[in-house]
Amino acid sequence: MRRNPDAWPVRVGVGFVRACAVAAVALAVPAVWAAAVALGIRWGAGNPWSWLAPLVLVCVGTLGLSRPVCRAVRLLVARWTGTAIPAGYRRAGPVTQLSTGHWWNGFGYERTRRDALMDQRWRVRWGDPAVPRDLRFVLVLPFTAGAVAAVPAAGVAAALYGLGRSGGAGWLAGVLGVAVAVASAPYAWRPLAPVAVRLLRPSAAMALAERVAELTAQRADTTLAQAAEIRRIERDLHDGAQARLVSLGLSLATAEKLLETRPEQARALLREARGGAAASLAELRELVRGISPPVLTERGLVDAVRALALDIPLDVTVTADAPLRLDPPIESALYFGVAELLANTVKHARATRARVRFLPAGEDRPGVVVEVADDGRGGLDERPGGGLDGLRRRLAVFDGTLEADGPPGGPTRVRMAVPCESS
């Protein structure tokens, strides 16, 4: 029998568990404070030097627990409410070795890579503007959402204490404790979300710095992709059409010399030259199609993908609610993304059918979503620097995202979403 999530007993039970989890996270830092105070009292409250070690314990414990507590709060809020709170932590840059043998970590030079990484880790951690924000949050949390979340547990403790005592007063305290716990359990954990959103979200300066870093990385990726594409075009021209055109020129020159003395050989060379010219033209058309397919420019993204599907040795279904006309760079990125995903399906998925769907991103956010799915064996390999990672970086140039789901055994589904206007 399936339980109704809106039933009051279910809400009480779920709320009590969540409230206890919030209270445990929120009171972790005050627990360190209480332990330090108890240690100072034990060592002698009258001796001022006895409070030195507890003070160090308070500082170290608060600093050490600030980031784990904030991460736990973000995880709970995202899991319970679906609200994602960006962390906004500063990311460490690459550590590179120079020609002098020293290592540069973005802040200074070190003799070894280990020293460079350690120095970078400390500088990034304690120079991060998010550190004061996390400290402020762990100082405020116990007295706001933590105090409210502790009410159901306090009610249960009061009920156990009252029921353990004899007399009418004990029974009255027990009943009141149970009533307070039951009445507050469904709501006691809810203040966590607004407090976390208000205090844990990155500031405008932090968000701007993160956006600048993201745009810098995207620009570097775009530059590398353009350089790789130029090298591919040069290689294809050099190995294909250029070699054929050189051979064509030699054949024509030889035919010109043999035209009067050996006309039959000259005609044979001209026939070969005509075939070479046709092959060169076909290679040039294929190269142009790989740069910017004419069907994409003439008929749009959906029809271009339909034409692409005809050349795939699979049963590929392409569906769209309406014709799409997007900006040419976005159409090109999505077209080659679909082409790469279908090529991977043919090479690795062992699939018999594939489906490409064009969907709207949503009413509140204009854009397009392209979903590529197959019935293959699954087991996606999302390693850094792989095909999916490169495709994700190319979509990030347009603020697009890529979500891949391919469990072992299949099926596989990849969604590419790009915010844009469709005409």
GROMACS .gro file of N, CA, C and O in nm, residues 174-263:
model
  360
  174GLY      N    1   0.456   1.611   2.975
  174GLY     CA    2   0.474   1.514   2.868
  174GLY      C    3   0.377   1.536   2.755
  174GLY      O    4   0.414   1.531   2.636
  175VAL      N    5   0.250   1.561   2.787
  175VAL     CA    6   0.150   1.583   2.683
  175VAL      C    7   0.180   1.710   2.605
  175VAL      O    8   0.171   1.714   2.481
  176LEU      N    9   0.220   1.817   2.677
  176LEU     CA   10   0.254   1.942   2.609
  176LEU      C   11   0.376   1.923   2.519
  176LEU      O   12   0.382   1.978   2.408
  177GLY      N   13   0.474   1.847   2.565
  177GLY     CA   14   0.592   1.823   2.482
  177GLY      C   15   0.557   1.749   2.355
  177GLY      O   16   0.607   1.781   2.245
  178VAL      N   17   0.474   1.646   2.365
  178VAL     CA   18   0.431   1.572   2.246
  178VAL      C   19   0.354   1.663   2.152
  178VAL      O   20   0.373   1.660   2.029
  179ALA      N   21   0.266   1.745   2.208
  179ALA     CA   22   0.188   1.836   2.123
  179ALA      C   23   0.277   1.935   2.050
  179ALA      O   24   0.258   1.961   1.930
  180VAL      N   25   0.375   1.990   2.120
  180VAL     CA   26   0.467   2.084   2.056
  180VAL      C   27   0.548   2.015   1.946
  180VAL      O   28   0.566   2.068   1.836
  181ALA      N   29   0.596   1.895   1.972
  181ALA     CA   30   0.676   1.822   1.873
  181ALA      C   31   0.593   1.789   1.750
  181ALA      O   32   0.640   1.807   1.636
  182VAL      N   33   0.471   1.739   1.770
  182VAL     CA   34   0.387   1.700   1.657
  182VAL      C   35   0.343   1.821   1.577
  182VAL      O   36   0.342   1.820   1.453
  183ALA      N   37   0.308   1.931   1.645
  183ALA     CA   38   0.259   2.049   1.575
  183ALA      C   39   0.369   2.121   1.499
  183ALA      O   40   0.346   2.179   1.392
  184SER      N   41   0.492   2.119   1.550
  184SER     CA   42   0.599   2.196   1.486
  184SER      C   43   0.682   2.115   1.387
  184SER      O   44   0.754   2.173   1.306
  185ALA      N   45   0.675   1.982   1.394
  185ALA     CA   46   0.762   1.899   1.310
  185ALA      C   47   0.747   1.927   1.161
  185ALA      O   48   0.849   1.937   1.089
  186PRO      N   49   0.625   1.941   1.104
  186PRO     CA   50   0.616   1.962   0.958
  186PRO      C   51   0.672   2.097   0.911
  186PRO      O   52   0.695   2.115   0.792
  187TYR      N   53   0.692   2.191   1.003
  187TYR     CA   54   0.730   2.326   0.962
  187TYR      C   55   0.866   2.370   1.017
  187TYR      O   56   0.919   2.471   0.972
  188ALA      N   57   0.921   2.299   1.113
  188ALA     CA   58   1.039   2.348   1.183
  188ALA      C   59   1.162   2.354   1.092
  188ALA      O   60   1.252   2.437   1.115
  189TRP      N   61   1.170   2.270   0.988
  189TRP     CA   62   1.287   2.270   0.901
  189TRP      C   63   1.277   2.372   0.789
  189TRP      O   64   1.378   2.402   0.723
  190ARG      N   65   1.160   2.428   0.765
  190ARG     CA   66   1.140   2.514   0.650
  190ARG      C   67   1.215   2.647   0.654
  190ARG      O   68   1.250   2.701   0.547
  191PRO      N   69   1.240   2.709   0.769
  191PRO     CA   70   1.318   2.835   0.766
  191PRO      C   71   1.460   2.819   0.713
  191PRO      O   72   1.525   2.921   0.682
  192LEU      N   73   1.510   2.696   0.700
  192LEU     CA   74   1.646   2.678   0.652
  192LEU      C   75   1.663   2.733   0.511
  192LEU      O   76   1.765   2.798   0.481
  193ALA      N   77   1.567   2.710   0.422
  193ALA     CA   78   1.582   2.751   0.282
  193ALA      C   79   1.593   2.903   0.267
  193ALA      O   80   1.688   2.951   0.205
  194PRO      N   81   1.501   2.984   0.322
  194PRO     CA   82   1.517   3.129   0.304
  194PRO      C   83   1.642   3.185   0.370
  194PRO      O   84   1.706   3.276   0.316
  195VAL      N   85   1.680   3.131   0.487
  195VAL     CA   86   1.802   3.179   0.553
  195VAL      C   87   1.924   3.146   0.468
  195VAL      O   88   2.014   3.230   0.450
  196ALA      N   89   1.928   3.024   0.413
  196ALA     CA   90   2.043   2.985   0.332
  196ALA      C   91   2.049   3.065   0.202
  196ALA      O   92   2.157   3.109   0.160
  197VAL      N   93   1.935   3.085   0.137
  197VAL     CA   94   1.934   3.162   0.013
  197VAL      C   95   1.977   3.306   0.039
  197VAL      O   96   2.050   3.366  -0.041
  198ARG      N   97   1.935   3.360   0.151
  198ARG     CA   98   1.968   3.500   0.182
  198ARG      C   99   2.115   3.518   0.217
  198ARG      O  100   2.178   3.617   0.176
  199LEU      N  101   2.174   3.426   0.289
  199LEU     CA  102   2.308   3.446   0.342
  199LEU      C  103   2.417   3.369   0.267
  199LEU      O  104   2.535   3.404   0.279
  200LEU      N  105   2.381   3.262   0.196
  200LEU     CA  106   2.484   3.179   0.132
  200LEU      C  107   2.503   3.207  -0.017
  200LEU      O  108   2.600   3.158  -0.075
  201ARG      N  109   2.414   3.281  -0.078
  201ARG     CA  110   2.432   3.307  -0.220
  201ARG      C  111   2.553   3.398  -0.242
  201ARG      O  112   2.584   3.483  -0.157
  202PRO      N  113   2.622   3.382  -0.354
  202PRO     CA  114   2.739   3.467  -0.379
  202PRO      C  115   2.700   3.613  -0.393
  202PRO      O  116   2.591   3.646  -0.443
  203SER      N  117   2.788   3.700  -0.348
  203SER     CA  118   2.764   3.843  -0.363
  203SER      C  119   2.777   3.882  -0.510
  203SER      O  120   2.820   3.804  -0.595
  204ALA      N  121   2.741   4.006  -0.540
  204ALA     CA  122   2.749   4.053  -0.678
  204ALA      C  123   2.893   4.051  -0.729
  204ALA      O  124   2.919   4.012  -0.844
  205ALA      N  125   2.987   4.088  -0.641
  205ALA     CA  126   3.128   4.087  -0.682
  205ALA      C  127   3.176   3.945  -0.707
  205ALA      O  128   3.249   3.918  -0.803
  206MET      N  129   3.136   3.850  -0.620
  206MET     CA  130   3.177   3.712  -0.638
  206MET      C  131   3.115   3.653  -0.764
  206MET      O  132   3.182   3.581  -0.840
  207ALA      N  133   2.987   3.682  -0.788
  207ALA     CA  134   2.922   3.631  -0.910
  207ALA      C  135   2.987   3.689  -1.035
  207ALA      O  136   3.006   3.619  -1.135
  208LEU      N  137   3.024   3.819  -1.028
  208LEU     CA  138   3.089   3.881  -1.143
  208LEU      C  139   3.226   3.820  -1.168
  208LEU      O  140   3.263   3.793  -1.283
  209ALA      N  141   3.302   3.796  -1.060
  209ALA     CA  142   3.434   3.735  -1.077
  209ALA      C  143   3.422   3.594  -1.134
  209ALA      O  144   3.501   3.554  -1.221
  210GLU      N  145   3.323   3.518  -1.087
  210GLU     CA  146   3.304   3.383  -1.140
  210GLU      C  147   3.263   3.386  -1.286
  210GLU      O  148   3.308   3.304  -1.367
  211ARG      N  149   3.180   3.483  -1.321
  211ARG     CA  150   3.138   3.495  -1.461
  211ARG      C  151   3.255   3.535  -1.550
  211ARG      O  152   3.269   3.484  -1.662
  212VAL      N  153   3.340   3.623  -1.501
  212VAL     CA  154   3.458   3.663  -1.579
  212VAL      C  155   3.550   3.542  -1.600
  212VAL      O  156   3.602   3.521  -1.711
  213ALA      N  157   3.571   3.464  -1.494
  213ALA     CA  158   3.654   3.344  -1.509
  213ALA      C  159   3.591   3.245  -1.607
  213ALA      O  160   3.662   3.182  -1.688
  214GLU      N  161   3.459   3.231  -1.601
  214GLU     CA  162   3.391   3.139  -1.693
  214GLU      C  163   3.404   3.187  -1.837
  214GLU      O  164   3.432   3.107  -1.928
  215LEU      N  165   3.388   3.317  -1.860
  215LEU     CA  166   3.401   3.371  -1.995
  215LEU      C  167   3.544   3.360  -2.046
  215LEU      O  168   3.567   3.336  -2.164
  216THR      N  169   3.641   3.377  -1.955
  216THR     CA  170   3.780   3.361  -1.996
  216THR      C  171   3.808   3.218  -2.041
  216THR      O  172   3.874   3.194  -2.142
  217ALA      N  173   3.756   3.121  -1.964
  217ALA     CA  174   3.774   2.981  -2.003
  217ALA      C  175   3.703   2.951  -2.135
  217ALA      O  176   3.755   2.878  -2.220
  218GLN      N  177   3.583   3.007  -2.154
  218GLN     CA  178   3.511   2.985  -2.279
  218GLN      C  179   3.585   3.046  -2.397
  218GLN      O  180   3.589   2.988  -2.506
  219ARG      N  181   3.644   3.163  -2.376
  219ARG     CA  182   3.720   3.225  -2.484
  219ARG      C  183   3.841   3.139  -2.521
  219ARG      O  184   3.873   3.122  -2.640
  220ALA      N  185   3.907   3.085  -2.418
  220ALA     CA  186   4.021   2.997  -2.447
  220ALA      C  187   3.977   2.873  -2.521
  220ALA      O  188   4.042   2.829  -2.617
  221ASP      N  189   3.863   2.814  -2.481
  221ASP     CA  190   3.813   2.696  -2.550
  221ASP      C  191   3.777   2.728  -2.695
  221ASP      O  192   3.802   2.649  -2.786
  222THR      N  193   3.715   2.846  -2.716
  222THR     CA  194   3.678   2.885  -2.851
  222THR      C  195   3.801   2.904  -2.938
  222THR      O  196   3.805   2.862  -3.055
  223THR      N  197   3.904   2.966  -2.882
  223THR     CA  198   4.027   2.986  -2.957
  223THR      C  199   4.091   2.853  -2.995
  223THR      O  200   4.135   2.833  -3.109
  224LEU      N  201   4.095   2.759  -2.900
  224LEU     CA  202   4.151   2.628  -2.929
  224LEU      C  203   4.069   2.554  -3.034
  224LEU      O  204   4.124   2.488  -3.123
  225ALA      N  205   3.936   2.564  -3.023
  225ALA     CA  206   3.850   2.496  -3.120
  225ALA      C  207   3.869   2.555  -3.260
  225ALA      O  208   3.874   2.480  -3.360
  226GLN      N  209   3.882   2.688  -3.269
  226GLN     CA  210   3.904   2.749  -3.399
  226GLN      C  211   4.038   2.707  -3.458
  226GLN      O  212   4.049   2.679  -3.578
  227ALA      N  213   4.142   2.704  -3.374
  227ALA     CA  214   4.274   2.661  -3.423
  227ALA      C  215   4.271   2.517  -3.470
  227ALA      O  216   4.329   2.482  -3.575
  228ALA      N  217   4.202   2.429  -3.394
  228ALA     CA  218   4.191   2.289  -3.435
  228ALA      C  219   4.114   2.275  -3.566
  228ALA      O  220   4.149   2.193  -3.652
  229GLU      N  221   4.009   2.356  -3.584
  229GLU     CA  222   3.931   2.350  -3.707
  229GLU      C  223   4.013   2.398  -3.826
  229GLU      O  224   4.007   2.340  -3.936
  230ILE      N  225   4.092   2.504  -3.806
  230ILE     CA  226   4.177   2.553  -3.915
  230ILE      C  227   4.280   2.447  -3.954
  230ILE      O  228   4.307   2.423  -4.072
  231ARG      N  229   4.339   2.380  -3.853
  231ARG     CA  230   4.436   2.273  -3.884
  231ARG      C  231   4.369   2.159  -3.957
  231ARG      O  232   4.429   2.100  -4.049
  232ARG      N  233   4.246   2.125  -3.920
  232ARG     CA  234   4.175   2.017  -3.990
  232ARG      C  235   4.150   2.054  -4.135
  232ARG      O  236   4.168   1.972  -4.227
  233ILE      N  237   4.108   2.178  -4.160
  233ILE     CA  238   4.081   2.221  -4.297
  233ILE      C  239   4.210   2.220  -4.380
  233ILE      O  240   4.212   2.174  -4.494
  234GLU      N  241   4.319   2.271  -4.319
  234GLU     CA  242   4.447   2.269  -4.390
  234GLU      C  243   4.491   2.126  -4.422
  234GLU      O  244   4.540   2.098  -4.533
  235ARG      N  245   4.474   2.035  -4.327
  235ARG     CA  246   4.514   1.896  -4.349
  235ARG      C  247   4.430   1.832  -4.458
  235ARG      O  248   4.481   1.761  -4.545
  236ASP      N  249   4.298   1.857  -4.453
  236ASP     CA  250   4.211   1.798  -4.555
  236ASP      C  251   4.243   1.854  -4.694
  236ASP      O  252   4.242   1.779  -4.794
  237LEU      N  253   4.271   1.983  -4.702
  237LEU     CA  254   4.306   2.041  -4.831
  237LEU      C  255   4.439   1.988  -4.882
  237LEU      O  256   4.454   1.956  -5.001
  238HIS      N  257   4.536   1.977  -4.791
  238HIS     CA  258   4.669   1.932  -4.832
  238HIS      C  259   4.668   1.786  -4.876
  238HIS      O  260   4.731   1.748  -4.975
  239ASP      N  261   4.598   1.702  -4.800
  239ASP     CA  262   4.600   1.559  -4.829
  239ASP      C  263   4.501   1.519  -4.937
  239ASP      O  264   4.516   1.413  -4.998
  240GLY      N  265   4.399   1.601  -4.961
  240GLY     CA  266   4.296   1.562  -5.055
  240GLY      C  267   4.295   1.645  -5.182
  240GLY      O  268   4.360   1.614  -5.282
  241ALA      N  269   4.220   1.755  -5.178
  241ALA     CA  270   4.197   1.833  -5.299
  241ALA      C  271   4.326   1.892  -5.354
  241ALA      O  272   4.346   1.895  -5.477
  242GLN      N  273   4.416   1.938  -5.267
  242GLN     CA  274   4.540   1.997  -5.319
  242GLN      C  275   4.623   1.894  -5.395
  242GLN      O  276   4.676   1.922  -5.503
  243ALA      N  277   4.636   1.775  -5.340
  243ALA     CA  278   4.713   1.671  -5.410
  243ALA      C  279   4.649   1.635  -5.543
  243ALA      O  280   4.719   1.615  -5.645
  244ARG      N  281   4.516   1.626  -5.547
  244ARG     CA  282   4.449   1.594  -5.672
  244ARG      C  283   4.466   1.706  -5.775
  244ARG      O  284   4.483   1.680  -5.895
  245LEU      N  285   4.461   1.830  -5.730
  245LEU     CA  286   4.477   1.942  -5.822
  245LEU      C  287   4.620   1.947  -5.877
  245LEU      O  288   4.640   1.981  -5.995
  246VAL      N  289   4.719   1.917  -5.794
  246VAL     CA  290   4.856   1.911  -5.844
  246VAL      C  291   4.870   1.802  -5.949
  246VAL      O  292   4.932   1.821  -6.056
  247SER      N  293   4.812   1.685  -5.921
  247SER     CA  294   4.814   1.575  -6.019
  247SER      C  295   4.741   1.614  -6.146
  247SER      O  296   4.783   1.579  -6.258
  248LEU      N  297   4.630   1.688  -6.130
  248LEU     CA  298   4.555   1.733  -6.247
  248LEU      C  299   4.639   1.826  -6.334
  248LEU      O  300   4.640   1.817  -6.457
  249GLY      N  301   4.713   1.917  -6.270
  249GLY     CA  302   4.799   2.007  -6.346
  249GLY      C  303   4.908   1.933  -6.422
  249GLY      O  304   4.938   1.964  -6.539
  250LEU      N  305   4.969   1.834  -6.355
  250LEU     CA  306   5.072   1.755  -6.422
  250LEU      C  307   5.013   1.677  -6.541
  250LEU      O  308   5.076   1.666  -6.648
  251SER      N  309   4.894   1.621  -6.524
  251SER     CA  310   4.831   1.546  -6.633
  251SER      C  311   4.801   1.638  -6.751
  251SER      O  312   4.821   1.600  -6.868
  252LEU      N  313   4.751   1.758  -6.724
  252LEU     CA  314   4.722   1.852  -6.831
  252LEU      C  315   4.850   1.895  -6.904
  252LEU      O  316   4.852   1.909  -7.027
  253ALA      N  317   4.956   1.918  -6.825
  253ALA     CA  318   5.083   1.957  -6.889
  253ALA      C  319   5.136   1.844  -6.977
  253ALA      O  320   5.185   1.868  -7.090
  254THR      N  321   5.128   1.722  -6.929
  254THR     CA  322   5.174   1.608  -7.009
  254THR      C  323   5.087   1.589  -7.132
  254THR      O  324   5.138   1.561  -7.243
  255ALA      N  325   4.954   1.605  -7.117
  255ALA     CA  326   4.865   1.591  -7.232
  255ALA      C  327   4.893   1.697  -7.336
  255ALA      O  328   4.882   1.672  -7.458
  256GLU      N  329   4.927   1.818  -7.290
  256GLU     CA  330   4.959   1.925  -7.385
  256GLU      C  331   5.081   1.890  -7.470
  256GLU      O  332   5.086   1.918  -7.591
  257LYS      N  333   5.181   1.826  -7.409
  257LYS     CA  334   5.301   1.787  -7.483
  257LYS      C  335   5.275   1.671  -7.579
  257LYS      O  336   5.338   1.661  -7.686
  258LEU      N  337   5.183   1.580  -7.542
  258LEU     CA  338   5.157   1.462  -7.624
  258LEU      C  339   5.045   1.483  -7.724
  258LEU      O  340   5.009   1.390  -7.798
  259LEU      N  341   4.984   1.602  -7.723
  259LEU     CA  342   4.866   1.623  -7.806
  259LEU      C  343   4.897   1.607  -7.955
  259LEU      O  344   4.814   1.553  -8.031
  260GLU      N  345   5.014   1.650  -8.003
  260GLU     CA  346   5.048   1.642  -8.146
  260GLU      C  347   5.115   1.510  -8.182
  260GLU      O  348   5.091   1.454  -8.290
  261THR      N  349   5.199   1.456  -8.094
  261THR     CA  350   5.274   1.333  -8.127
  261THR      C  351   5.196   1.207  -8.092
  261THR      O  352   5.197   1.109  -8.169
  262ARG      N  353   5.130   1.204  -7.978
  262ARG     CA  354   5.056   1.085  -7.935
  262ARG      C  355   4.915   1.127  -7.889
  262ARG      O  356   4.885   1.139  -7.769
  263PRO      N  357   4.828   1.153  -7.981
  263PRO     CA  358   4.695   1.203  -7.944
  263PRO      C  359   4.612   1.105  -7.860
  263PRO      O  360   4.534   1.147  -7.775
   0.00000   0.00000   0.00000
